[in-house]
PDB file of C-alpha atoms in Angstrom:
ATOM      1  CA  MET A   1       0.000   0.000   0.000  1.00  0.00           C
ATOM      2  CA  THR A   2       1.314   3.431  -0.914  1.00  0.00           C
ATOM      3  CA  ILE A   3       2.070   5.577   2.123  1.00  0.00           C
ATOM      4  CA  SER A   4       1.399   9.105   1.009  1.00  0.00           C
ATOM      5  CA  ALA A   5       3.147  12.190   2.308  1.00  0.00           C
ATOM      6  CA  LEU A   6      -0.052  14.160   1.849  1.00  0.00           C
ATOM      7  CA  PRO A   7      -0.975  14.204   5.552  1.00  0.00           C
ATOM      8  CA  THR A   8       2.021  16.459   6.166  1.00  0.00           C
ATOM      9  CA  LEU A   9       0.451  19.178   4.039  1.00  0.00           C
ATOM     10  CA  GLN A  10      -1.663  21.705   5.916  1.00  0.00           C
ATOM     11  CA  GLN A  11      -5.355  21.102   5.321  1.00  0.00           C
ATOM     12  CA  HIS A  12      -7.227  24.038   3.907  1.00  0.00           C
ATOM     13  CA  SER A  13     -10.668  25.079   2.780  1.00  0.00           C
ATOM     14  CA  ASP A  14     -11.623  25.918  -0.743  1.00  0.00           C
ATOM     15  CA  THR A  15     -12.759  29.341   0.455  1.00  0.00           C
ATOM     16  CA  PRO A  16      -9.979  31.949  -0.019  1.00  0.00           C
ATOM     17  CA  ASP A  17     -11.432  34.214   2.682  1.00  0.00           C
ATOM     18  CA  GLU A  18     -11.001  31.510   5.336  1.00  0.00           C
ATOM     19  CA  THR A  19      -7.450  30.507   4.477  1.00  0.00           C
ATOM     20  CA  GLY A  20      -5.938  33.611   2.994  1.00  0.00           C
ATOM     21  CA  LEU A  21      -4.842  31.597  -0.062  1.00  0.00           C
ATOM     22  CA  ASP A  22      -5.401  33.075  -3.469  1.00  0.00           C
ATOM     23  CA  GLY A  23      -5.912  31.082  -6.632  1.00  0.00           C
ATOM     24  CA  GLU A  24      -2.204  30.854  -7.411  1.00  0.00           C
ATOM     25  CA  ASP A  25      -1.376  29.480  -3.954  1.00  0.00           C
ATOM     26  CA  GLN A  26      -4.109  26.879  -4.256  1.00  0.00           C
ATOM     27  CA  ALA A  27      -2.796  25.839  -7.656  1.00  0.00           C
ATOM     28  CA  GLN A  28       0.722  25.445  -6.216  1.00  0.00           C
ATOM     29  CA  ARG A  29      -0.588  23.306  -3.350  1.00  0.00           C
ATOM     30  CA  ALA A  30      -2.556  21.148  -5.784  1.00  0.00           C
ATOM     31  CA  ALA A  31       0.547  20.682  -7.950  1.00  0.00           C
ATOM     32  CA  ALA A  32       2.620  19.767  -4.896  1.00  0.00           C
ATOM     33  CA  SER A  33       0.008  17.242  -3.738  1.00  0.00           C
ATOM     34  CA  ALA A  34      -0.082  15.627  -7.198  1.00  0.00           C
ATOM     35  CA  ALA A  35       3.728  15.459  -7.282  1.00  0.00           C
ATOM     36  CA  LEU A  36       3.827  13.839  -3.835  1.00  0.00           C
ATOM     37  CA  LEU A  37       1.367  11.173  -4.953  1.00  0.00           C
ATOM     38  CA  ARG A  38       3.282  10.539  -8.162  1.00  0.00           C
ATOM     39  CA  ALA A  39       6.581  10.208  -6.299  1.00  0.00           C
ATOM     40  CA  ALA A  40       5.065   7.795  -3.788  1.00  0.00           C
ATOM     41  CA  ASP A  41       3.588   5.654  -6.568  1.00  0.00           C
ATOM     42  CA  ALA A  42       6.902   5.592  -8.444  1.00  0.00           C
ATOM     43  CA  GLY A  43       8.674   4.608  -5.242  1.00  0.00           C
ATOM     44  CA  GLU A  44       6.241   1.772  -4.554  1.00  0.00           C
ATOM     45  CA  ALA A  45       6.696   0.438  -8.095  1.00  0.00           C
ATOM     46  CA  ALA A  46      10.483   0.552  -7.731  1.00  0.00           C
ATOM     47  CA  ALA A  47      10.290  -1.112  -4.325  1.00  0.00           C
ATOM     48  CA  ALA A  48       8.120  -3.894  -5.745  1.00  0.00           C
ATOM     49  CA  TRP A  49      10.777  -4.659  -8.367  1.00  0.00           C
ATOM     50  CA  VAL A  50      13.552  -4.721  -5.763  1.00  0.00           C
ATOM     51  CA  ARG A  51      11.472  -7.120  -3.646  1.00  0.00           C
ATOM     52  CA  GLU A  52      11.301  -9.417  -6.673  1.00  0.00           C
ATOM     53  CA  LEU A  53      15.101  -9.369  -6.783  1.00  0.00           C
ATOM     54  CA  ALA A  54      15.166 -10.219  -3.082  1.00  0.00           C
ATOM     55  CA  GLY A  55      12.872 -13.174  -3.660  1.00  0.00           C
ATOM     56  CA  ARG A  56      15.345 -14.653  -6.140  1.00  0.00           C
ATOM     57  CA  GLN A  57      18.244 -14.767  -3.655  1.00  0.00           C
ATOM     58  CA  ARG A  58      19.365 -18.062  -2.167  1.00  0.00           C
ATOM     59  CA  GLU A  59      21.528 -16.363   0.437  1.00  0.00           C
ATOM     60  CA  GLU A  60      19.346 -15.016   3.223  1.00  0.00           C
ATOM     61  CA  ASN A  61      21.692 -12.090   3.921  1.00  0.00           C
ATOM     62  CA  HIS A  62      21.450 -10.894   0.327  1.00  0.00           C
ATOM     63  CA  ALA A  63      17.681 -11.219   0.424  1.00  0.00           C
ATOM     64  CA  ARG A  64      17.485  -9.173   3.627  1.00  0.00           C
ATOM     65  CA  ALA A  65      19.711  -6.432   2.192  1.00  0.00           C
ATOM     66  CA  LEU A  66      17.455  -6.084  -0.847  1.00  0.00           C
ATOM     67  CA  GLU A  67      14.298  -6.208   1.280  1.00  0.00           C
ATOM     68  CA  ARG A  68      15.669  -3.370   3.413  1.00  0.00           C
ATOM     69  CA  ALA A  69      16.511  -1.439   0.255  1.00  0.00           C
ATOM     70  CA  ALA A  70      12.964  -1.879  -1.048  1.00  0.00           C
ATOM     71  CA  GLU A  71      11.530  -0.523   2.194  1.00  0.00           C
ATOM     72  CA  ALA A  72      13.983   2.398   2.123  1.00  0.00           C
ATOM     73  CA  ILE A  73      13.018   3.271  -1.462  1.00  0.00           C
ATOM     74  CA  ALA A  74       9.337   3.325  -0.554  1.00  0.00           C
ATOM     75  CA  ARG A  75       9.982   5.471   2.525  1.00  0.00           C
ATOM     76  CA  ALA A  76      12.383   7.893   0.835  1.00  0.00           C
ATOM     77  CA  SER A  77       9.928   8.578  -1.974  1.00  0.00           C
ATOM     78  CA  GLY A  78       6.878   8.655   0.279  1.00  0.00           C
ATOM     79  CA  ARG A  79       6.565   9.671   3.888  1.00  0.00           C
ATOM     80  CA  GLU A  80      10.140  11.013   4.121  1.00  0.00           C
ATOM     81  CA  VAL A  81       9.249  13.825   1.683  1.00  0.00           C
ATOM     82  CA  VAL A  82       7.999  16.377   4.205  1.00  0.00           C
ATOM     83  CA  PRO A  83       7.281  19.925   3.003  1.00  0.00           C
ATOM     84  CA  GLY A  84       8.773  22.429   5.442  1.00  0.00           C
ATOM     85  CA  SER A  85      11.435  20.017   6.729  1.00  0.00           C
ATOM     86  CA  ASP A  86      15.214  20.306   6.373  1.00  0.00           C
ATOM     87  CA  GLY A  87      15.088  17.985   3.326  1.00  0.00           C
ATOM     88  CA  LEU A  88      17.699  15.605   4.722  1.00  0.00           C
ATOM     89  CA  LEU A  89      17.426  11.867   4.195  1.00  0.00           C
ATOM     90  CA  ALA A  90      17.383   9.879   7.419  1.00  0.00           C
ATOM     91  CA  GLU A  91      20.848   8.481   8.085  1.00  0.00           C
ATOM     92  CA  GLU A  92      19.719   4.858   8.294  1.00  0.00           C
ATOM     93  CA  LEU A  93      17.957   5.150   4.942  1.00  0.00           C
ATOM     94  CA  GLY A  94      21.043   6.626   3.307  1.00  0.00           C
ATOM     95  CA  TYR A  95      23.098   3.722   4.616  1.00  0.00           C
ATOM     96  CA  THR A  96      20.541   1.173   3.408  1.00  0.00           C
ATOM     97  CA  LEU A  97      20.515   2.656  -0.097  1.00  0.00           C
ATOM     98  CA  ALA A  98      24.320   2.571  -0.357  1.00  0.00           C
ATOM     99  CA  ALA A  99      26.717  -0.115  -1.578  1.00  0.00           C
ATOM    100  CA  ASP A 100      25.097  -3.028   0.242  1.00  0.00           C
ATOM    101  CA  VAL A 101      22.263  -2.952  -2.270  1.00  0.00           C
ATOM    102  CA  VAL A 102      24.414  -4.287  -5.100  1.00  0.00           C
ATOM    103  CA  LEU A 103      27.219  -5.832  -3.051  1.00  0.00           C
ATOM    104  CA  GLY A 104      24.905  -7.612  -0.634  1.00  0.00           C
ATOM    105  CA  ALA A 105      26.711  -9.053   2.338  1.00  0.00           C
ATOM    106  CA  PRO A 106      30.057 -10.281   0.947  1.00  0.00           C
ATOM    107  CA  HIS A 107      31.709 -10.158   4.399  1.00  0.00           C
ATOM    108  CA  THR A 108      29.405 -12.945   5.605  1.00  0.00           C
ATOM    109  CA  THR A 109      28.616 -14.873   2.414  1.00  0.00           C
ATOM    110  CA  GLY A 110      31.718 -14.398   0.284  1.00  0.00           C
ATOM    111  CA  THR A 111      29.416 -13.871  -2.691  1.00  0.00           C
ATOM    112  CA  ARG A 112      27.381 -11.133  -4.319  1.00  0.00           C
ATOM    113  CA  PRO A 113      23.644 -11.039  -4.918  1.00  0.00           C
ATOM    114  CA  ASN A 114      22.285 -13.034  -7.805  1.00  0.00           C
ATOM    115  CA  LEU A 115      21.555 -10.275 -10.318  1.00  0.00           C
ATOM    116  CA  TYR A 116      21.137 -10.681 -14.052  1.00  0.00           C
ATOM    117  CA  PRO A 117      23.267  -8.692 -16.505  1.00  0.00           C
ATOM    118  CA  GLY A 118      21.704  -5.262 -16.880  1.00  0.00           C
ATOM    119  CA  GLU A 119      20.021  -5.243 -13.456  1.00  0.00           C
ATOM    120  CA  ARG A 120      22.809  -3.685 -11.394  1.00  0.00           C
ATOM    121  CA  MET A 121      22.828  -0.284 -13.072  1.00  0.00           C
ATOM    122  CA  PRO A 122      19.051   0.244 -12.805  1.00  0.00           C
ATOM    123  CA  LEU A 123      19.216  -0.942  -9.187  1.00  0.00           C
ATOM    124  CA  ILE A 124      21.911   1.601  -8.339  1.00  0.00           C
ATOM    125  CA  THR A 125      19.980   4.294 -10.204  1.00  0.00           C
ATOM    126  CA  VAL A 126      16.716   3.514  -8.424  1.00  0.00           C
ATOM    127  CA  CYS A 127      18.382   3.781  -5.026  1.00  0.00           C
ATOM    128  CA  ALA A 128      20.235   6.994  -5.912  1.00  0.00           C
ATOM    129  CA  ILE A 129      17.129   8.721  -7.270  1.00  0.00           C
ATOM    130  CA  ALA A 130      14.975   7.692  -4.319  1.00  0.00           C
ATOM    131  CA  ALA A 131      17.590   9.061  -1.927  1.00  0.00           C
ATOM    132  CA  THR A 132      17.268  12.529  -3.466  1.00  0.00           C
ATOM    133  CA  PHE A 133      13.502  12.829  -3.090  1.00  0.00           C
ATOM    134  CA  PRO A 134      13.434  14.395   0.413  1.00  0.00           C
ATOM    135  CA  SER A 135      15.684  17.271  -0.699  1.00  0.00           C
ATOM    136  CA  CYS A 136      13.052  18.413  -3.215  1.00  0.00           C
ATOM    137  CA  VAL A 137      11.244  20.227  -0.395  1.00  0.00           C
ATOM    138  CA  LEU A 138      14.037  22.810  -0.418  1.00  0.00           C
ATOM    139  CA  GLY A 139      13.342  23.894  -4.002  1.00  0.00           C
ATOM    140  CA  ASP A 140      10.480  23.802  -6.462  1.00  0.00           C
ATOM    141  CA  LEU A 141       8.784  20.789  -4.909  1.00  0.00           C
ATOM    142  CA  ALA A 142       6.230  20.082  -7.638  1.00  0.00           C
ATOM    143  CA  ALA A 143       8.608  20.447 -10.590  1.00  0.00           C
ATOM    144  CA  GLU A 144      11.597  18.654  -9.049  1.00  0.00           C
ATOM    145  CA  LEU A 145       9.603  15.822  -7.538  1.00  0.00           C
ATOM    146  CA  THR A 146       7.709  15.228 -10.792  1.00  0.00           C
ATOM    147  CA  ALA A 147      10.933  15.136 -12.804  1.00  0.00           C
ATOM    148  CA  LEU A 148      12.578  12.701 -10.381  1.00  0.00           C
ATOM    149  CA  ALA A 149       9.469  10.506 -10.298  1.00  0.00           C
ATOM    150  CA  CYS A 150       9.655  10.199 -14.090  1.00  0.00           C
ATOM    151  CA  GLU A 151      13.336   9.227 -13.894  1.00  0.00           C
ATOM    152  CA  LEU A 152      12.625   6.701 -11.135  1.00  0.00           C
ATOM    153  CA  THR A 153       9.890   5.131 -13.263  1.00  0.00           C
ATOM    154  CA  ALA A 154      12.238   4.930 -16.265  1.00  0.00           C
ATOM    155  CA  ALA A 155      14.962   3.285 -14.169  1.00  0.00           C
ATOM    156  CA  THR A 156      12.463   0.780 -12.772  1.00  0.00           C
ATOM    157  CA  GLU A 157      11.235  -0.087 -16.271  1.00  0.00           C
ATOM    158  CA  ALA A 158      14.822  -0.607 -17.418  1.00  0.00           C
ATOM    159  CA  GLY A 159      15.386  -2.915 -14.468  1.00  0.00           C
ATOM    160  CA  ARG A 160      12.230  -4.880 -15.177  1.00  0.00           C
ATOM    161  CA  GLY A 161      13.306  -5.228 -18.811  1.00  0.00           C
ATOM    162  CA  ALA A 162      16.642  -6.690 -17.700  1.00  0.00           C
ATOM    163  CA  THR A 163      14.810  -9.009 -15.308  1.00  0.00           C
ATOM    164  CA  ALA A 164      12.467 -10.235 -18.034  1.00  0.00           C
ATOM    165  CA  ALA A 165      15.415 -10.841 -20.353  1.00  0.00           C
ATOM    166  CA  GLY A 166      17.295 -12.734 -17.651  1.00  0.00           C
ATOM    167  CA  ASP A 167      14.279 -14.877 -16.830  1.00  0.00           C
ATOM    168  CA  ALA A 168      13.853 -15.718 -20.509  1.00  0.00           C
ATOM    169  CA  ARG A 169      17.481 -16.814 -20.778  1.00  0.00           C
ATOM    170  CA  THR A 170      16.976 -19.311 -17.976  1.00  0.00           C
ATOM    171  CA  ARG A 171      14.216 -21.102 -19.857  1.00  0.00           C
ATOM    172  CA  PRO A 172      15.034 -23.988 -22.227  1.00  0.00           C
ATOM    173  CA  ALA A 173      16.128 -22.691 -25.609  1.00  0.00           C
ATOM    174  CA  ARG A 174      13.572 -22.933 -28.367  1.00  0.00           C
ATOM    175  CA  ARG A 175      14.442 -23.694 -31.955  1.00  0.00           C
ATOM    176  CA  PRO A 176      14.033 -20.550 -34.087  1.00  0.00           C
ATOM    177  CA  ARG A 177      10.898 -20.673 -36.196  1.00  0.00           C
ATOM    178  CA  THR A 178      10.974 -19.600 -39.819  1.00  0.00           C
ATOM    179  CA  LEU A 179       7.863 -18.649 -41.711  1.00  0.00           C
ATOM    180  CA  GLY A 180       5.895 -21.699 -42.806  1.00  0.00           C
ATOM    181  CA  CYS A 181       7.510 -24.144 -40.373  1.00  0.00           C
ATOM    182  CA  ASP A 182       4.997 -23.870 -37.551  1.00  0.00           C
ATOM    183  CA  HIS A 183       2.317 -26.261 -38.763  1.00  0.00           C
ATOM    184  CA  ALA A 184       0.308 -25.859 -35.566  1.00  0.00           C
ATOM    185  CA  ASP A 185      -0.126 -22.108 -36.065  1.00  0.00           C
ATOM    186  CA  PRO A 186      -2.819 -21.280 -38.647  1.00  0.00           C
ATOM    187  CA  LEU A 187      -1.740 -17.623 -38.766  1.00  0.00           C
ATOM    188  CA  ASP A 188       1.789 -18.682 -39.668  1.00  0.00           C
ATOM    189  CA  HIS A 189       0.353 -20.848 -42.434  1.00  0.00           C
ATOM    190  CA  LEU A 190      -1.782 -17.967 -43.687  1.00  0.00           C
ATOM    191  CA  ALA A 191       1.187 -15.596 -43.861  1.00  0.00           C
ATOM    192  CA  TYR A 192       3.364 -18.232 -45.502  1.00  0.00           C
ATOM    193  CA  GLN A 193       0.719 -19.078 -48.085  1.00  0.00           C
ATOM    194  CA  ASN A 194       0.378 -15.453 -49.137  1.00  0.00           C
ATOM    195  CA  VAL A 195       4.156 -15.055 -49.438  1.00  0.00           C
ATOM    196  CA  PHE A 196       4.284 -18.307 -51.404  1.00  0.00           C
ATOM    197  CA  ASP A 197       1.522 -17.115 -53.735  1.00  0.00           C
ATOM    198  CA  HIS A 198       3.411 -13.882 -54.485  1.00  0.00           C
ATOM    199  CA  ALA A 199       6.620 -15.809 -55.188  1.00  0.00           C
ATOM    200  CA  ALA A 200       4.860 -18.345 -57.393  1.00  0.00           C
ATOM    201  CA  GLU A 201       3.141 -15.590 -59.349  1.00  0.00           C
ATOM    202  CA  ALA A 202       6.463 -13.808 -59.926  1.00  0.00           C
ATOM    203  CA  LEU A 203       8.036 -17.082 -61.037  1.00  0.00           C
ATOM    204  CA  GLU A 204       5.259 -17.909 -63.487  1.00  0.00           C
ATOM    205  CA  ILE A 205       5.228 -14.405 -64.982  1.00  0.00           C
ATOM    206  CA  SER A 206       8.978 -14.509 -65.489  1.00  0.00           C
ATOM    207  CA  LEU A 207       8.871 -17.930 -67.152  1.00  0.00           C
ATOM    208  CA  HIS A 208       5.965 -16.886 -69.327  1.00  0.00           C
ATOM    209  CA  TYR A 209       7.950 -14.073 -70.923  1.00  0.00           C
ATOM    210  CA  GLN A 210      11.108 -16.105 -71.427  1.00  0.00           C
ATOM    211  CA  ASP A 211      11.861 -17.260 -74.979  1.00  0.00           C
ATOM    212  CA  ASP A 212      13.500 -20.406 -73.734  1.00  0.00           C
ATOM    213  CA  TYR A 213      14.042 -22.436 -70.602  1.00  0.00           C
ATOM    214  CA  SER A 214      17.788 -22.030 -70.520  1.00  0.00           C
ATOM    215  CA  GLU A 215      19.769 -21.915 -67.287  1.00  0.00           C
ATOM    216  CA  ARG A 216      19.875 -18.129 -67.507  1.00  0.00           C
ATOM    217  CA  ALA A 217      16.100 -17.919 -67.927  1.00  0.00           C
ATOM    218  CA  ARG A 218      15.502 -20.203 -64.949  1.00  0.00           C
ATOM    219  CA  ALA A 219      17.928 -18.190 -62.841  1.00  0.00           C
ATOM    220  CA  GLN A 220      16.101 -14.965 -63.707  1.00  0.00           C
ATOM    221  CA  ALA A 221      12.760 -16.537 -62.850  1.00  0.00           C
ATOM    222  CA  LEU A 222      14.137 -17.739 -59.512  1.00  0.00           C
ATOM    223  CA  HIS A 223      15.561 -14.288 -58.813  1.00  0.00           C
ATOM    224  CA  ASN A 224      12.140 -12.714 -59.356  1.00  0.00           C
ATOM    225  CA  ALA A 225      10.507 -15.258 -57.065  1.00  0.00           C
ATOM    226  CA  LEU A 226      13.017 -14.638 -54.277  1.00  0.00           C
ATOM    227  CA  ALA A 227      12.602 -10.878 -54.643  1.00  0.00           C
ATOM    228  CA  ALA A 228       8.852 -11.279 -54.223  1.00  0.00           C
ATOM    229  CA  ALA A 229       9.168 -13.529 -51.157  1.00  0.00           C
ATOM    230  CA  GLY A 230      12.082 -11.804 -49.416  1.00  0.00           C
ATOM    231  CA  PRO A 231      10.282  -8.853 -47.798  1.00  0.00           C
ATOM    232  CA  GLY A 232       7.581 -11.065 -46.311  1.00  0.00           C
ATOM    233  CA  ILE A 233      10.072 -13.539 -44.875  1.00  0.00           C
ATOM    234  CA  ALA A 234      12.146 -10.695 -43.424  1.00  0.00           C
ATOM    235  CA  ALA A 235       9.040  -9.076 -41.933  1.00  0.00           C
ATOM    236  CA  ALA A 236       8.048 -12.309 -40.203  1.00  0.00           C
ATOM    237  CA  ALA A 237      11.572 -12.722 -38.813  1.00  0.00           C
ATOM    238  CA  LEU A 238      11.544  -9.179 -37.404  1.00  0.00           C
ATOM    239  CA  LEU A 239       8.218  -9.803 -35.661  1.00  0.00           C
ATOM    240  CA  ARG A 240       9.581 -12.917 -33.989  1.00  0.00           C
ATOM    241  CA  VAL A 241      12.723 -11.105 -32.905  1.00  0.00           C
ATOM    242  CA  ALA A 242      10.619  -8.275 -31.464  1.00  0.00           C
ATOM    243  CA  ASP A 243       8.462 -10.746 -29.520  1.00  0.00           C
ATOM    244  CA  ASP A 244      11.417 -12.646 -28.046  1.00  0.00           C
ATOM    245  CA  PRO A 245      11.377 -11.917 -24.285  1.00  0.00           C
ATOM    246  CA  ALA A 246      15.075 -12.765 -24.012  1.00  0.00           C
ATOM    247  CA  LEU A 247      15.901  -9.422 -25.624  1.00  0.00           C
ATOM    248  CA  GLY A 248      14.051  -7.427 -22.998  1.00  0.00           C
ATOM    249  CA  LEU A 249      12.951  -4.818 -25.519  1.00  0.00           C
ATOM    250  CA  ASP A 250      11.179  -1.756 -24.216  1.00  0.00           C
ATOM    251  CA  PRO A 251       7.859  -0.704 -25.826  1.00  0.00           C
ATOM    252  CA  ASP A 252       9.534   1.836 -28.138  1.00  0.00           C
ATOM    253  CA  GLN A 253      12.015  -0.729 -29.457  1.00  0.00           C
ATOM    254  CA  TRP A 254       9.261  -3.307 -29.915  1.00  0.00           C
ATOM    255  CA  GLU A 255       7.140  -0.820 -31.847  1.00  0.00           C
ATOM    256  CA  HIS A 256      10.114   0.221 -34.000  1.00  0.00           C
ATOM    257  CA  LEU A 257      10.705  -3.354 -35.159  1.00  0.00           C
ATOM    258  CA  HIS A 258       7.013  -3.820 -35.880  1.00  0.00           C
ATOM    259  CA  LEU A 259       6.993  -0.629 -37.957  1.00  0.00           C
ATOM    260  CA  ILE A 260       9.972  -1.834 -39.998  1.00  0.00           C
ATOM    261  CA  ALA A 261       8.238  -5.163 -40.541  1.00  0.00           C
ATOM    262  CA  ALA A 262       5.089  -3.385 -41.717  1.00  0.00           C
ATOM    263  CA  GLU A 263       7.124  -1.329 -44.177  1.00  0.00           C
ATOM    264  CA  LEU A 264       8.618  -4.525 -45.585  1.00  0.00           C
ATOM    265  CA  ASP A 265       5.330  -6.417 -45.916  1.00  0.00           C
ATOM    266  CA  LEU A 266       2.181  -5.086 -44.287  1.00  0.00           C
ATOM    267  CA  ARG A 267       0.160  -8.129 -45.384  1.00  0.00           C
ATOM    268  CA  VAL A 268       2.437 -10.502 -43.473  1.00  0.00           C
ATOM    269  CA  VAL A 269       2.200  -8.347 -40.343  1.00  0.00           C
ATOM    270  CA  GLU A 270      -1.592  -8.364 -40.639  1.00  0.00           C
ATOM    271  CA  ASP A 271      -1.682 -12.107 -41.292  1.00  0.00           C
ATOM    272  CA  LEU A 272       0.452 -12.972 -38.265  1.00  0.00           C
ATOM    273  CA  GLY A 273      -1.538 -10.560 -36.119  1.00  0.00           C
ATOM    274  CA  GLY A 274      -4.865 -12.096 -37.104  1.00  0.00           C
ATOM    275  CA  ALA A 275      -6.152  -9.001 -38.925  1.00  0.00           C
ATOM    276  CA  ASN A 276      -6.890 -11.041 -42.053  1.00  0.00           C
ATOM    277  CA  GLY A 277      -8.736 -13.910 -40.422  1.00  0.00           C
ATOM    278  CA  ASP A 278      -7.852 -16.917 -38.336  1.00  0.00           C
ATOM    279  CA  GLY A 279      -6.068 -18.799 -41.084  1.00  0.00           C
ATOM    280  CA  LEU A 280      -8.620 -21.624 -40.989  1.00  0.00           C
ATOM    281  CA  THR A 281     -11.231 -20.267 -43.381  1.00  0.00           C
ATOM    282  CA  ASP A 282      -9.777 -21.859 -46.516  1.00  0.00           C
ATOM    283  CA  PRO A 283      -8.956 -25.481 -45.695  1.00  0.00           C
ATOM    284  CA  THR A 284      -8.500 -26.306 -49.400  1.00  0.00           C
ATOM    285  CA  ARG A 285      -5.171 -24.541 -49.472  1.00  0.00           C
ATOM    286  CA  PRO A 286      -2.316 -27.003 -49.105  1.00  0.00           C
ATOM    287  CA  ARG A 287      -0.119 -26.622 -46.069  1.00  0.00           C
ATOM    288  CA  PRO A 288       3.649 -26.354 -46.526  1.00  0.00           C
ATOM    289  CA  ALA A 289       5.459 -29.672 -46.351  1.00  0.00           C
TER     290      ALA A 289
END
C-alpha cells in the first residue's frame, strides 16, 4: 500500500477568505500534492521490483539487504518527503541505499547477490534517485519531484526489462521458427501461403515471358521469385525477434521493429496478427510440407 506524504500538508478550505490563499497558492498546493502522490507511486513500483530481486536470492543475507533497500526506497519517496522540513534523508535510509544494495553481504557470504546482466545499473539508479527525493522540499517541490518521479519510473522499467530478459534466458532454448515451419499455427500458415503465392506468381510471370528455358532464364525466374518472397520472410523474422522476451525490448524498441516489418510487408504483419482472419477459413489450401 502506498504511504502518502499528503498528511504532512496543511489542510485548507476551498474558500480563499477563510485561508488567505489566493488562486495561485491553491494551484501550487494542488501541484505539490499531485507530485507527492506521483513520487510515492513511483517509489512503490520501484520497491516492488527490488522485492522481486530479493525473492530470487538463495543467500538469506542478500535477500534481507534487498528487502531493506525496497523498504527504504518506498519510505524515501513517500513519507520522508515532508514539506517544510530540512530535506535531509534519514541516516539509516542513506546507509541502506548505499553499496550493500548491489554488493549484498560479501563479508558474511563471500558472494554477491544473484543479479542478471543489466540489473545492477538500474538498481543503483533507483536507489540513488529515491535518496534525493526528500531534498526536493528545499526547491520547487512540484517540478523537481515530478521530474525525479519520471526518472525513477524509467529506471524501474529498465530494471524490469533486464529481469524479463534474464528470466527468458533461464528457460530452455527454443528452436528458431521460420515462416511456414509452424504447422500448428494457422496464422503462420496464412502468412506463408500469401508469401508463397506472391513468389509463385512472380516465377510464373517470369517464365511466361522467357523465350526459352535455358539456365539463364531459370535463374532470372528464380531471382524474381526470391525478390517477391524476401520482404515477407524478413518481416516475419523481425516480428519474432521483437516478440522474443530474451531481448528485454522496451515498448519503443518493440514498436520500432514492428513498424519496420510493416514497411517490408504489411500483409504478413496483418496475417500474423490475425487481422486477415484466423487462417482456418480456406482449408482447401495445401499446407507447406
